[in-house]
PDB file of C-alpha atoms in Angstrom:
ATOM      1  CA  MET A   1      19.332  -4.471   2.721  1.00  0.00           C
ATOM      2  CA  SER A   2      17.297  -3.804   5.863  1.00  0.00           C
ATOM      3  CA  PHE A   3      14.096  -1.766   5.758  1.00  0.00           C
ATOM      4  CA  ALA A   4      15.645   0.894   8.026  1.00  0.00           C
ATOM      5  CA  ARG A   5      18.802   1.154   5.918  1.00  0.00           C
ATOM      6  CA  LEU A   6      16.744   1.278   2.711  1.00  0.00           C
ATOM      7  CA  SER A   7      14.552   3.980   4.263  1.00  0.00           C
ATOM      8  CA  SER A   8      17.629   6.057   5.104  1.00  0.00           C
ATOM      9  CA  SER A   9      18.964   5.574   1.582  1.00  0.00           C
ATOM     10  CA  LEU A  10      15.642   6.614   0.070  1.00  0.00           C
ATOM     11  CA  LEU A  11      15.425   9.650   2.319  1.00  0.00           C
ATOM     12  CA  ALA A  12      18.921  10.717   1.271  1.00  0.00           C
ATOM     13  CA  ALA A  13      17.981  10.206  -2.378  1.00  0.00           C
ATOM     14  CA  GLY A  14      14.800  12.218  -1.978  1.00  0.00           C
ATOM     15  CA  LEU A  15      12.580   9.231  -2.703  1.00  0.00           C
ATOM     16  CA  LEU A  16      10.777   9.137   0.622  1.00  0.00           C
ATOM     17  CA  PHE A  17       7.054   9.699   0.309  1.00  0.00           C
ATOM     18  CA  VAL A  18       5.270  10.135   3.583  1.00  0.00           C
ATOM     19  CA  GLY A  19       1.531   9.973   4.084  1.00  0.00           C
ATOM     20  CA  ALA A  20       0.276  10.250   7.614  1.00  0.00           C
ATOM     21  CA  ALA A  21      -3.024   9.877   9.358  1.00  0.00           C
ATOM     22  CA  HIS A  22      -3.673  10.526  13.026  1.00  0.00           C
ATOM     23  CA  ALA A  23      -5.124   8.152  15.559  1.00  0.00           C
ATOM     24  CA  ASP A  24      -8.168   9.369  17.410  1.00  0.00           C
ATOM     25  CA  ASN A  25      -8.226   8.800  21.180  1.00  0.00           C
ATOM     26  CA  ASP A  26     -12.003   8.360  21.167  1.00  0.00           C
ATOM     27  CA  THR A  27     -12.616   4.596  21.169  1.00  0.00           C
ATOM     28  CA  THR A  28     -15.797   4.992  19.132  1.00  0.00           C
ATOM     29  CA  THR A  29     -13.829   6.286  16.135  1.00  0.00           C
ATOM     30  CA  ARG A  30     -10.458   4.641  16.738  1.00  0.00           C
ATOM     31  CA  ARG A  31      -9.234   2.516  13.858  1.00  0.00           C
ATOM     32  CA  GLY A  32      -7.462  -0.819  14.087  1.00  0.00           C
ATOM     33  CA  ALA A  33      -4.351   0.701  12.529  1.00  0.00           C
ATOM     34  CA  THR A  34      -3.022   4.011  11.282  1.00  0.00           C
ATOM     35  CA  LEU A  35      -0.736   4.373   8.290  1.00  0.00           C
ATOM     36  CA  THR A  36       2.040   6.631   9.559  1.00  0.00           C
ATOM     37  CA  GLU A  37       4.539   6.354   6.689  1.00  0.00           C
ATOM     38  CA  LEU A  38       4.364   5.484   3.015  1.00  0.00           C
ATOM     39  CA  ARG A  39       7.515   4.898   1.003  1.00  0.00           C
ATOM     40  CA  ASN A  40       8.604   3.470  -2.307  1.00  0.00           C
ATOM     41  CA  GLY A  41      11.935   2.805  -3.929  1.00  0.00           C
ATOM     42  CA  PHE A  42      11.193   3.565  -7.573  1.00  0.00           C
ATOM     43  CA  ALA A  43      13.472   5.840  -9.564  1.00  0.00           C
ATOM     44  CA  ASP A  44      12.010   8.255 -12.133  1.00  0.00           C
ATOM     45  CA  GLY A  45      11.451   6.385 -15.382  1.00  0.00           C
ATOM     46  CA  GLU A  46      11.869   2.920 -13.823  1.00  0.00           C
ATOM     47  CA  HIS A  47       9.751   0.310 -15.637  1.00  0.00           C
ATOM     48  CA  VAL A  48       6.465  -0.340 -13.827  1.00  0.00           C
ATOM     49  CA  GLY A  49       4.408  -1.788 -16.659  1.00  0.00           C
ATOM     50  CA  SER A  50       3.275  -1.570 -20.231  1.00  0.00           C
ATOM     51  CA  LEU A  51       0.669   0.442 -22.042  1.00  0.00           C
ATOM     52  CA  LEU A  52      -0.839  -1.381 -25.003  1.00  0.00           C
ATOM     53  CA  SER A  53      -2.982   0.137 -27.719  1.00  0.00           C
ATOM     54  CA  GLY A  54      -4.434  -0.601 -31.121  1.00  0.00           C
ATOM     55  CA  PRO A  55      -7.406  -2.744 -32.074  1.00  0.00           C
ATOM     56  CA  THR A  56      -5.823  -5.931 -30.737  1.00  0.00           C
ATOM     57  CA  CYS A  57      -3.521  -4.365 -28.124  1.00  0.00           C
ATOM     58  CA  GLN A  58      -0.503  -5.087 -30.280  1.00  0.00           C
ATOM     59  CA  ASP A  59       1.243  -1.699 -29.974  1.00  0.00           C
ATOM     60  CA  GLN A  60       3.251  -1.602 -26.766  1.00  0.00           C
ATOM     61  CA  SER A  61       5.032   1.159 -24.916  1.00  0.00           C
ATOM     62  CA  ASP A  62       6.754   1.021 -21.547  1.00  0.00           C
ATOM     63  CA  ARG A  63       5.164   2.654 -18.529  1.00  0.00           C
ATOM     64  CA  GLY A  64       7.770   4.297 -16.328  1.00  0.00           C
ATOM     65  CA  TRP A  65       7.599   5.549 -12.763  1.00  0.00           C
ATOM     66  CA  SER A  66       6.677   9.220 -12.689  1.00  0.00           C
ATOM     67  CA  GLN A  67       5.596  11.951 -10.308  1.00  0.00           C
ATOM     68  CA  LEU A  68       1.998  11.337 -11.447  1.00  0.00           C
ATOM     69  CA  LEU A  69       2.213   7.667 -10.406  1.00  0.00           C
ATOM     70  CA  ALA A  70       3.882   8.684  -7.137  1.00  0.00           C
ATOM     71  CA  LYS A  71       0.946  11.004  -6.389  1.00  0.00           C
ATOM     72  CA  ARG A  72      -1.554   8.260  -7.251  1.00  0.00           C
ATOM     73  CA  VAL A  73       0.168   5.792  -4.931  1.00  0.00           C
ATOM     74  CA  GLU A  74       0.353   8.439  -2.186  1.00  0.00           C
ATOM     75  CA  ALA A  75      -3.395   9.032  -2.555  1.00  0.00           C
ATOM     76  CA  GLU A  76      -4.740   5.530  -3.182  1.00  0.00           C
ATOM     77  CA  LEU A  77      -2.788   3.365  -0.709  1.00  0.00           C
ATOM     78  CA  PRO A  78      -3.789   5.484   2.332  1.00  0.00           C
ATOM     79  CA  ARG A  79      -7.420   5.521   1.129  1.00  0.00           C
ATOM     80  CA  ALA A  80      -7.445   1.749   0.715  1.00  0.00           C
ATOM     81  CA  PHE A  81      -5.727   1.293   4.081  1.00  0.00           C
ATOM     82  CA  GLU A  82      -8.213   3.521   5.892  1.00  0.00           C
ATOM     83  CA  GLN A  83     -11.230   1.871   4.212  1.00  0.00           C
ATOM     84  CA  GLU A  84     -10.084  -1.618   5.155  1.00  0.00           C
ATOM     85  CA  MET A  85      -9.008  -0.695   8.702  1.00  0.00           C
ATOM     86  CA  ASN A  86     -12.291   1.109   9.469  1.00  0.00           C
ATOM     87  CA  GLN A  87     -13.912  -2.278  10.041  1.00  0.00           C
ATOM     88  CA  PHE A  88     -11.659  -2.778  13.071  1.00  0.00           C
ATOM     89  CA  LYS A  89     -12.974   0.182  15.089  1.00  0.00           C
ATOM     90  CA  GLY A  90     -12.287  -0.150  18.751  1.00  0.00           C
ATOM     91  CA  ALA A  91      -9.327  -2.448  18.207  1.00  0.00           C
ATOM     92  CA  GLN A  92      -5.891  -1.595  19.570  1.00  0.00           C
ATOM     93  CA  PRO A  93      -4.585   1.152  17.233  1.00  0.00           C
ATOM     94  CA  LEU A  94      -1.338   0.193  15.539  1.00  0.00           C
ATOM     95  CA  GLN A  95       1.192   2.434  13.842  1.00  0.00           C
ATOM     96  CA  VAL A  96       1.925   0.932  10.429  1.00  0.00           C
ATOM     97  CA  GLN A  97       4.534   1.823   7.824  1.00  0.00           C
ATOM     98  CA  ALA A  98       4.156   0.781   4.180  1.00  0.00           C
ATOM     99  CA  PHE A  99       6.793   0.337   1.508  1.00  0.00           C
ATOM    100  CA  VAL A 100       5.604  -0.226  -2.074  1.00  0.00           C
ATOM    101  CA  ASN A 101       8.010  -2.795  -3.507  1.00  0.00           C
ATOM    102  CA  LYS A 102       6.241  -3.606  -6.758  1.00  0.00           C
ATOM    103  CA  LEU A 103       3.849  -1.909  -9.123  1.00  0.00           C
ATOM    104  CA  ASP A 104       3.067  -3.686 -12.382  1.00  0.00           C
ATOM    105  CA  MET A 105       0.503  -2.104 -14.684  1.00  0.00           C
ATOM    106  CA  GLN A 106      -0.405  -4.030 -17.845  1.00  0.00           C
ATOM    107  CA  LEU A 107      -3.062  -1.893 -19.502  1.00  0.00           C
ATOM    108  CA  CYS A 108      -4.628  -1.777 -22.946  1.00  0.00           C
ATOM    109  CA  GLN A 109      -6.345   1.422 -23.994  1.00  0.00           C
ATOM    110  CA  ALA A 110      -9.623   0.937 -25.794  1.00  0.00           C
ATOM    111  CA  PRO A 111     -11.803   3.525 -27.549  1.00  0.00           C
ATOM    112  CA  ALA A 112     -13.972   5.969 -25.578  1.00  0.00           C
ATOM    113  CA  ALA A 113     -11.631   6.221 -22.562  1.00  0.00           C
ATOM    114  CA  ALA A 114     -12.099   2.550 -21.712  1.00  0.00           C
ATOM    115  CA  TRP A 115      -9.316   0.138 -20.801  1.00  0.00           C
ATOM    116  CA  LYS A 116      -8.680  -3.451 -19.825  1.00  0.00           C
ATOM    117  CA  GLY A 117      -5.768  -5.121 -18.131  1.00  0.00           C
ATOM    118  CA  SER A 118      -4.350  -5.580 -14.668  1.00  0.00           C
ATOM    119  CA  ILE A 119      -2.579  -3.790 -11.863  1.00  0.00           C
ATOM    120  CA  GLN A 120      -0.465  -5.768  -9.397  1.00  0.00           C
ATOM    121  CA  VAL A 121       1.155  -4.420  -6.242  1.00  0.00           C
ATOM    122  CA  GLN A 122       3.372  -5.715  -3.480  1.00  0.00           C
ATOM    123  CA  VAL A 123       3.645  -3.847  -0.195  1.00  0.00           C
ATOM    124  CA  GLY A 124       6.064  -4.390   2.680  1.00  0.00           C
ATOM    125  CA  TRP A 125       4.538  -3.578   6.068  1.00  0.00           C
ATOM    126  CA  GLN A 126       6.035  -2.759   9.460  1.00  0.00           C
ATOM    127  CA  VAL A 127       4.156  -2.317  12.725  1.00  0.00           C
ATOM    128  CA  VAL A 128       5.917   0.068  15.087  1.00  0.00           C
ATOM    129  CA  SER A 129       5.441  -0.021  18.841  1.00  0.00           C
ATOM    130  CA  PRO A 130       3.930   3.242  20.093  1.00  0.00           C
ATOM    131  CA  VAL A 131       5.741   2.587  23.378  1.00  0.00           C
ATOM    132  CA  ASP A 132       9.356   2.597  22.198  1.00  0.00           C
ATOM    133  CA  GLY A 133       9.303   2.996  18.398  1.00  0.00           C
ATOM    134  CA  HIS A 134      10.709  -0.486  17.740  1.00  0.00           C
ATOM    135  CA  VAL A 135       9.434  -2.560  14.828  1.00  0.00           C
ATOM    136  CA  VAL A 136       7.369  -5.399  16.313  1.00  0.00           C
ATOM    137  CA  TYR A 137       6.077  -7.024  13.124  1.00  0.00           C
ATOM    138  CA  ARG A 138       6.977  -7.219   9.433  1.00  0.00           C
ATOM    139  CA  ALA A 139       5.024  -8.680   6.533  1.00  0.00           C
ATOM    140  CA  SER A 140       4.772  -8.452   2.771  1.00  0.00           C
ATOM    141  CA  THR A 141       1.492  -8.822   0.896  1.00  0.00           C
ATOM    142  CA  GLU A 142       0.370  -8.628  -2.702  1.00  0.00           C
ATOM    143  CA  GLY A 143      -2.801  -7.384  -4.306  1.00  0.00           C
ATOM    144  CA  SER A 144      -4.182  -7.141  -7.820  1.00  0.00           C
ATOM    145  CA  PHE A 145      -7.091  -5.880  -9.856  1.00  0.00           C
ATOM    146  CA  THR A 146      -8.061  -7.062 -13.351  1.00  0.00           C
ATOM    147  CA  LEU A 147     -10.521  -5.880 -15.966  1.00  0.00           C
ATOM    148  CA  ALA A 148     -10.959  -8.686 -18.493  1.00  0.00           C
ATOM    149  CA  LYS A 149     -13.203  -6.585 -20.760  1.00  0.00           C
ATOM    150  CA  ALA A 150     -12.650  -2.951 -21.659  1.00  0.00           C
ATOM    151  CA  GLN A 151     -14.574  -0.627 -19.352  1.00  0.00           C
ATOM    152  CA  ARG A 152     -14.604   3.017 -18.404  1.00  0.00           C
ATOM    153  CA  MET A 153     -13.041   3.080 -14.957  1.00  0.00           C
ATOM    154  CA  SER A 154     -10.302   5.268 -13.563  1.00  0.00           C
ATOM    155  CA  THR A 155      -6.949   3.565 -13.165  1.00  0.00           C
ATOM    156  CA  SER A 156      -6.755   5.262  -9.753  1.00  0.00           C
ATOM    157  CA  ALA A 157      -9.802   3.275  -8.586  1.00  0.00           C
ATOM    158  CA  ALA A 158      -8.229   0.086  -9.958  1.00  0.00           C
ATOM    159  CA  MET A 159      -4.976   0.845  -8.146  1.00  0.00           C
ATOM    160  CA  ARG A 160      -6.921   1.469  -4.921  1.00  0.00           C
ATOM    161  CA  ALA A 161      -8.657  -1.919  -5.339  1.00  0.00           C
ATOM    162  CA  ALA A 162      -5.288  -3.664  -5.750  1.00  0.00           C
ATOM    163  CA  PHE A 163      -3.948  -1.930  -2.625  1.00  0.00           C
ATOM    164  CA  ALA A 164      -7.145  -2.824  -0.730  1.00  0.00           C
ATOM    165  CA  GLN A 165      -6.583  -6.505  -1.481  1.00  0.00           C
ATOM    166  CA  SER A 166      -3.022  -6.189  -0.156  1.00  0.00           C
ATOM    167  CA  VAL A 167      -4.327  -4.528   3.039  1.00  0.00           C
ATOM    168  CA  ARG A 168      -6.960  -7.259   3.526  1.00  0.00           C
ATOM    169  CA  LYS A 169      -4.204  -9.878   3.317  1.00  0.00           C
ATOM    170  CA  LEU A 170      -2.240  -7.983   5.984  1.00  0.00           C
ATOM    171  CA  ALA A 171      -5.309  -7.820   8.241  1.00  0.00           C
ATOM    172  CA  ALA A 172      -5.777 -11.591   7.782  1.00  0.00           C
ATOM    173  CA  GLU A 173      -2.252 -12.350   9.056  1.00  0.00           C
ATOM    174  CA  PRO A 174      -2.744 -14.024  12.481  1.00  0.00           C
ATOM    175  CA  ARG A 175       0.086 -12.134  14.184  1.00  0.00           C
ATOM    176  CA  PHE A 176      -1.096  -8.771  12.838  1.00  0.00           C
ATOM    177  CA  ALA A 177      -4.626  -9.545  14.042  1.00  0.00           C
ATOM    178  CA  SER A 178      -3.340 -10.462  17.510  1.00  0.00           C
ATOM    179  CA  LEU A 179      -1.407  -7.187  17.722  1.00  0.00           C
ATOM    180  CA  MET A 180      -4.604  -5.269  16.960  1.00  0.00           C
ATOM    181  CA  GLN A 181      -6.500  -7.106  19.680  1.00  0.00           C
ATOM    182  CA  ASP A 182      -4.130  -6.783  22.601  1.00  0.00           C
ATOM    183  CA  THR A 183      -1.759  -4.043  23.789  1.00  0.00           C
ATOM    184  CA  ARG A 184       0.182  -6.669  25.734  1.00  0.00           C
ATOM    185  CA  ALA A 185       1.090  -8.383  22.454  1.00  0.00           C
ATOM    186  CA  ILE A 186       2.811  -5.160  21.316  1.00  0.00           C
ATOM    187  CA  ASN A 187       4.659  -4.819  24.625  1.00  0.00           C
ATOM    188  CA  VAL A 188       5.790  -8.471  24.510  1.00  0.00           C
ATOM    189  CA  ALA A 189       6.880  -8.228  20.855  1.00  0.00           C
ATOM    190  CA  SER A 190       8.707  -4.988  21.611  1.00  0.00           C
ATOM    191  CA  ALA A 191      10.601  -6.625  24.485  1.00  0.00           C
ATOM    192  CA  HIS A 192      12.082  -9.284  22.170  1.00  0.00           C
TER     193      HIS A 192
END
């Protein structure tokens, strides 16, 4: 299924989550990219991980997609994206759409609000031409964050770290980097 068709299906199903930031015209504050849409395709209750507990993490319960997780994703992915893209100030601003394809949380609760475990994400990315609205680049990247020993840390911060790794991988893609450097690259890609 194409990204556009899936987006339409998600919109019809009420599963479209949009987070938008605006691009600043001032070149001193302009970012290398702006996240204009954020989507996911998870249904309420869909398995997205496991929550373990007990002294040896032997008691397991499923972690399902929920409105709370949706809000965390909607908050943490844009934050991670903005943090990582801030290092590209002055670059050609790109309009980027994100689609969260995978969220896998394997967490073990420990005493005193501590936890250990891992969070893995996979994000599909699309760069949209500001000239004609056509998609000029697609990529998919993964990110993860692991706590090997139980610590007191918010799972939101861990999720943001996993998303940040995914964003860094996107920024490292040669074609994405070339699009940020040169407006002509967007115009050429859009023409094809």
